[in-house]
Amino acid sequence: MAILNIVKEGDEALRKVCRPVTEITPRIKQILDDMLETLIDSGGVGLAAPQVGILRRIVIVDDGEKYIELINPEITEREGEQEEMEGCLSVPDVWGITHRPMRVKGRALNRDGEEFTFEGEGLTARCFCHELDHLDGKLFVDEALHILTPEEVEERMG
Ligand code: ZN
């Protein structure tokens, strides 16, 4: 396993539409292993492959209990709404308020190529939406309702 370099806003990898994974090769499993190590090292709650310069539809999300590896993920149901604070490992030191569904459900493939369903609420729902946006070249700052000032960040983080 290896810790990969996380690219930052301005890198064109973050603006590409990523290609689906058509076959789960040893290389794909290696990418998952390296992304997991990179995510744990970063202290973030989610990581998408383009953030490490790999233009494939692969995401890892920490739902608070476990790390979920998602290959070719799709959100199939959105319910409710929330406006909460969001940040991104590729946009360091910037926090914004985003409009997201409160709950999402979706489907993806696991590392054995088996389809499974995932769901999340609150922070985890935001994380699924945020990471899947990365696969289409979108960053949270594109559609944030408001970018927080340093004073507002301090207030919210207590
Ligand atoms: Zn991000």
PDB file of C-alpha atoms and ligand atoms in Angstrom:
ATOM      1  CA  MET A   1       0.000   0.000   0.000  1.00  0.00           C
ATOM      2  CA  ALA A   2       1.076   3.552  -0.511  1.00  0.00           C
ATOM      3  CA  ILE A   3      -0.060   6.985   0.483  1.00  0.00           C
ATOM      4  CA  LEU A   4      -0.924   8.868  -2.685  1.00  0.00           C
ATOM      5  CA  ASN A   5      -0.593  12.571  -3.347  1.00  0.00           C
ATOM      6  CA  ILE A   6      -3.938  14.397  -3.103  1.00  0.00           C
ATOM      7  CA  VAL A   7      -4.264  16.889  -5.939  1.00  0.00           C
ATOM      8  CA  LYS A   8      -5.625  20.355  -5.249  1.00  0.00           C
ATOM      9  CA  GLU A   9      -8.141  22.650  -6.918  1.00  0.00           C
ATOM     10  CA  GLY A  10      -6.613  23.877 -10.176  1.00  0.00           C
ATOM     11  CA  ASP A  11      -5.417  20.385 -11.140  1.00  0.00           C
ATOM     12  CA  GLU A  12      -7.303  19.319 -14.253  1.00  0.00           C
ATOM     13  CA  ALA A  13      -7.864  15.767 -12.919  1.00  0.00           C
ATOM     14  CA  LEU A  14     -10.538  17.306 -10.658  1.00  0.00           C
ATOM     15  CA  ARG A  15     -12.466  18.608 -13.675  1.00  0.00           C
ATOM     16  CA  LYS A  16     -12.762  15.421 -15.720  1.00  0.00           C
ATOM     17  CA  VAL A  17     -15.678  13.022 -15.991  1.00  0.00           C
ATOM     18  CA  CYS A  18     -14.234   9.718 -14.773  1.00  0.00           C
ATOM     19  CA  ARG A  19     -14.588   6.455 -16.692  1.00  0.00           C
ATOM     20  CA  PRO A  20     -16.441   3.475 -15.235  1.00  0.00           C
ATOM     21  CA  VAL A  21     -14.483   0.430 -14.123  1.00  0.00           C
ATOM     22  CA  THR A  22     -15.241  -2.335 -16.638  1.00  0.00           C
ATOM     23  CA  GLU A  23     -13.195  -5.100 -15.024  1.00  0.00           C
ATOM     24  CA  ILE A  24     -11.890  -5.480 -11.491  1.00  0.00           C
ATOM     25  CA  THR A  25      -8.233  -6.195 -12.072  1.00  0.00           C
ATOM     26  CA  PRO A  26      -5.417  -6.444  -9.496  1.00  0.00           C
ATOM     27  CA  ARG A  27      -4.637  -2.830 -10.453  1.00  0.00           C
ATOM     28  CA  ILE A  28      -8.114  -1.718  -9.350  1.00  0.00           C
ATOM     29  CA  LYS A  29      -7.686  -3.528  -6.011  1.00  0.00           C
ATOM     30  CA  GLN A  30      -4.319  -1.820  -5.624  1.00  0.00           C
ATOM     31  CA  ILE A  31      -5.979   1.556  -6.239  1.00  0.00           C
ATOM     32  CA  LEU A  32      -8.574   0.756  -3.539  1.00  0.00           C
ATOM     33  CA  ASP A  33      -5.856  -0.250  -1.063  1.00  0.00           C
ATOM     34  CA  ASP A  34      -3.841   2.894  -1.750  1.00  0.00           C
ATOM     35  CA  MET A  35      -6.916   5.145  -1.597  1.00  0.00           C
ATOM     36  CA  LEU A  36      -7.887   3.641   1.772  1.00  0.00           C
ATOM     37  CA  GLU A  37      -4.433   4.245   3.194  1.00  0.00           C
ATOM     38  CA  THR A  38      -4.449   7.777   1.790  1.00  0.00           C
ATOM     39  CA  LEU A  39      -7.900   8.513   3.241  1.00  0.00           C
ATOM     40  CA  ILE A  40      -6.934   7.224   6.696  1.00  0.00           C
ATOM     41  CA  ASP A  41      -3.739   9.291   6.580  1.00  0.00           C
ATOM     42  CA  SER A  42      -5.645  12.434   5.528  1.00  0.00           C
ATOM     43  CA  GLY A  43      -8.168  12.335   8.373  1.00  0.00           C
ATOM     44  CA  GLY A  44     -10.993  13.004   5.890  1.00  0.00           C
ATOM     45  CA  VAL A  45     -14.345  11.195   5.640  1.00  0.00           C
ATOM     46  CA  GLY A  46     -14.256  10.441   1.919  1.00  0.00           C
ATOM     47  CA  LEU A  47     -11.957  10.227  -1.070  1.00  0.00           C
ATOM     48  CA  ALA A  48     -12.627   9.947  -4.800  1.00  0.00           C
ATOM     49  CA  ALA A  49     -10.136   8.514  -7.296  1.00  0.00           C
ATOM     50  CA  PRO A  50      -9.688  11.764  -9.288  1.00  0.00           C
ATOM     51  CA  GLN A  51      -8.401  13.358  -6.068  1.00  0.00           C
ATOM     52  CA  VAL A  52      -5.373  11.101  -6.398  1.00  0.00           C
ATOM     53  CA  GLY A  53      -5.166  11.692 -10.158  1.00  0.00           C
ATOM     54  CA  ILE A  54      -6.947   8.466 -11.195  1.00  0.00           C
ATOM     55  CA  LEU A  55      -9.836   9.094 -13.568  1.00  0.00           C
ATOM     56  CA  ARG A  56     -11.962   6.083 -12.638  1.00  0.00           C
ATOM     57  CA  ARG A  57     -15.354   5.877 -10.920  1.00  0.00           C
ATOM     58  CA  ILE A  58     -14.060   4.746  -7.521  1.00  0.00           C
ATOM     59  CA  VAL A  59     -14.849   6.284  -4.127  1.00  0.00           C
ATOM     60  CA  ILE A  60     -14.260   5.444  -0.461  1.00  0.00           C
ATOM     61  CA  VAL A  61     -16.563   6.819   2.234  1.00  0.00           C
ATOM     62  CA  ASP A  62     -16.168   6.566   6.009  1.00  0.00           C
ATOM     63  CA  ASP A  63     -19.706   6.257   7.386  1.00  0.00           C
ATOM     64  CA  GLY A  64     -18.506   6.574  10.968  1.00  0.00           C
ATOM     65  CA  GLU A  65     -18.390   2.819  11.540  1.00  0.00           C
ATOM     66  CA  LYS A  66     -16.551   1.495   8.519  1.00  0.00           C
ATOM     67  CA  TYR A  67     -14.928   2.414   5.245  1.00  0.00           C
ATOM     68  CA  ILE A  68     -17.150   1.655   2.263  1.00  0.00           C
ATOM     69  CA  GLU A  69     -15.464   1.035  -1.081  1.00  0.00           C
ATOM     70  CA  LEU A  70     -17.682   1.963  -4.021  1.00  0.00           C
ATOM     71  CA  ILE A  71     -16.965   1.142  -7.646  1.00  0.00           C
ATOM     72  CA  ASN A  72     -19.189   2.736 -10.329  1.00  0.00           C
ATOM     73  CA  PRO A  73     -21.531   4.150  -7.642  1.00  0.00           C
ATOM     74  CA  GLU A  74     -24.910   5.664  -8.476  1.00  0.00           C
ATOM     75  CA  ILE A  75     -27.361   7.441  -6.200  1.00  0.00           C
ATOM     76  CA  THR A  76     -30.856   6.092  -6.836  1.00  0.00           C
ATOM     77  CA  GLU A  77     -32.923   7.808  -4.123  1.00  0.00           C
ATOM     78  CA  ARG A  78     -32.725  11.216  -2.505  1.00  0.00           C
ATOM     79  CA  GLU A  79     -34.953  12.325   0.346  1.00  0.00           C
ATOM     80  CA  GLY A  80     -35.260  15.481   2.439  1.00  0.00           C
ATOM     81  CA  GLU A  81     -32.750  18.301   2.466  1.00  0.00           C
ATOM     82  CA  GLN A  82     -29.987  19.799   4.560  1.00  0.00           C
ATOM     83  CA  GLU A  83     -27.787  22.860   4.480  1.00  0.00           C
ATOM     84  CA  GLU A  84     -24.611  22.119   6.380  1.00  0.00           C
ATOM     85  CA  MET A  85     -20.888  22.773   6.374  1.00  0.00           C
ATOM     86  CA  GLU A  86     -18.698  20.925   3.904  1.00  0.00           C
ATOM     87  CA  GLY A  87     -15.005  20.882   3.056  1.00  0.00           C
ATOM     88  CA  CYS A  88     -12.736  18.954   0.701  1.00  0.00           C
ATOM     89  CA  LEU A  89      -9.222  17.502   0.912  1.00  0.00           C
ATOM     90  CA  SER A  90      -8.595  19.001  -2.542  1.00  0.00           C
ATOM     91  CA  VAL A  91      -9.717  22.486  -1.478  1.00  0.00           C
ATOM     92  CA  PRO A  92      -7.796  22.926   1.775  1.00  0.00           C
ATOM     93  CA  ASP A  93      -8.889  25.447   4.403  1.00  0.00           C
ATOM     94  CA  VAL A  94     -12.126  26.306   2.593  1.00  0.00           C
ATOM     95  CA  TRP A  95     -15.512  25.536   4.129  1.00  0.00           C
ATOM     96  CA  GLY A  96     -18.888  26.186   2.607  1.00  0.00           C
ATOM     97  CA  ILE A  97     -22.580  25.612   3.183  1.00  0.00           C
ATOM     98  CA  THR A  98     -24.079  23.236   0.645  1.00  0.00           C
ATOM     99  CA  HIS A  99     -27.604  22.171  -0.173  1.00  0.00           C
ATOM    100  CA  ARG A 100     -27.819  18.374  -0.114  1.00  0.00           C
ATOM    101  CA  PRO A 101     -30.452  15.673   0.402  1.00  0.00           C
ATOM    102  CA  MET A 102     -30.770  14.514   4.028  1.00  0.00           C
ATOM    103  CA  ARG A 103     -30.832  10.843   3.020  1.00  0.00           C
ATOM    104  CA  VAL A 104     -29.554   9.006  -0.019  1.00  0.00           C
ATOM    105  CA  LYS A 105     -29.593   5.435  -1.239  1.00  0.00           C
ATOM    106  CA  GLY A 106     -27.627   4.007  -4.098  1.00  0.00           C
ATOM    107  CA  ARG A 107     -25.857   1.064  -5.597  1.00  0.00           C
ATOM    108  CA  ALA A 108     -22.276   0.240  -6.479  1.00  0.00           C
ATOM    109  CA  LEU A 109     -19.929  -2.689  -6.977  1.00  0.00           C
ATOM    110  CA  ASN A 110     -17.616  -3.956  -4.261  1.00  0.00           C
ATOM    111  CA  ARG A 111     -14.036  -5.114  -4.861  1.00  0.00           C
ATOM    112  CA  ASP A 112     -15.303  -8.592  -5.770  1.00  0.00           C
ATOM    113  CA  GLY A 113     -17.464  -7.114  -8.519  1.00  0.00           C
ATOM    114  CA  GLU A 114     -20.698  -7.780  -6.613  1.00  0.00           C
ATOM    115  CA  GLU A 115     -23.466  -5.193  -6.650  1.00  0.00           C
ATOM    116  CA  PHE A 116     -24.549  -3.873  -3.253  1.00  0.00           C
ATOM    117  CA  THR A 117     -26.724  -1.048  -2.002  1.00  0.00           C
ATOM    118  CA  PHE A 118     -25.557   1.755   0.249  1.00  0.00           C
ATOM    119  CA  GLU A 119     -27.388   4.387   2.216  1.00  0.00           C
ATOM    120  CA  GLY A 120     -26.551   7.297   4.422  1.00  0.00           C
ATOM    121  CA  GLU A 121     -28.072  10.144   6.356  1.00  0.00           C
ATOM    122  CA  GLY A 122     -26.806  13.563   7.462  1.00  0.00           C
ATOM    123  CA  LEU A 123     -23.016  13.820   7.175  1.00  0.00           C
ATOM    124  CA  THR A 124     -22.777  10.436   5.423  1.00  0.00           C
ATOM    125  CA  ALA A 125     -25.383  11.496   2.833  1.00  0.00           C
ATOM    126  CA  ARG A 126     -23.406  14.705   2.212  1.00  0.00           C
ATOM    127  CA  CYS A 127     -20.265  12.641   1.859  1.00  0.00           C
ATOM    128  CA  PHE A 128     -21.785  10.264  -0.722  1.00  0.00           C
ATOM    129  CA  CYS A 129     -23.052  13.233  -2.759  1.00  0.00           C
ATOM    130  CA  HIS A 130     -19.746  15.097  -2.474  1.00  0.00           C
ATOM    131  CA  GLU A 131     -17.600  12.115  -3.493  1.00  0.00           C
ATOM    132  CA  LEU A 132     -19.872  11.130  -6.388  1.00  0.00           C
ATOM    133  CA  ASP A 133     -19.761  14.740  -7.639  1.00  0.00           C
ATOM    134  CA  HIS A 134     -15.969  14.369  -7.877  1.00  0.00           C
ATOM    135  CA  LEU A 135     -16.489  11.564 -10.424  1.00  0.00           C
ATOM    136  CA  ASP A 136     -18.211  14.083 -12.701  1.00  0.00           C
ATOM    137  CA  GLY A 137     -15.597  16.786 -12.269  1.00  0.00           C
ATOM    138  CA  LYS A 138     -17.584  18.824  -9.744  1.00  0.00           C
ATOM    139  CA  LEU A 139     -16.275  20.442  -6.567  1.00  0.00           C
ATOM    140  CA  PHE A 140     -18.397  21.538  -3.593  1.00  0.00           C
ATOM    141  CA  VAL A 141     -17.277  25.136  -4.017  1.00  0.00           C
ATOM    142  CA  ASP A 142     -19.008  25.239  -7.442  1.00  0.00           C
ATOM    143  CA  GLU A 143     -22.455  25.112  -5.913  1.00  0.00           C
ATOM    144  CA  ALA A 144     -21.927  26.106  -2.305  1.00  0.00           C
ATOM    145  CA  LEU A 145     -24.642  28.479  -1.093  1.00  0.00           C
ATOM    146  CA  HIS A 146     -22.074  30.389   0.899  1.00  0.00           C
ATOM    147  CA  ILE A 147     -18.322  30.140   1.522  1.00  0.00           C
ATOM    148  CA  LEU A 148     -17.640  30.631   5.214  1.00  0.00           C
ATOM    149  CA  THR A 149     -15.304  33.320   6.489  1.00  0.00           C
ATOM    150  CA  PRO A 150     -12.586  32.212   8.960  1.00  0.00           C
ATOM    151  CA  GLU A 151     -14.679  33.756  11.782  1.00  0.00           C
ATOM    152  CA  GLU A 152     -17.764  31.764  10.761  1.00  0.00           C
ATOM    153  CA  VAL A 153     -15.725  28.552  10.593  1.00  0.00           C
ATOM    154  CA  GLU A 154     -14.408  29.164  14.092  1.00  0.00           C
ATOM    155  CA  GLU A 155     -17.930  29.812  15.368  1.00  0.00           C
ATOM    156  CA  ARG A 156     -19.312  26.617  13.838  1.00  0.00           C
ATOM    157  CA  MET A 157     -16.435  24.437  14.955  1.00  0.00           C
ATOM    158  CA  GLY A 158     -16.745  25.833  18.462  1.00  0.00           C
TER     159      GLY A 158
HETATM  160 ZN    ZN B   1     -13.814  16.508  -2.064  1.00  0.00          ZN
END
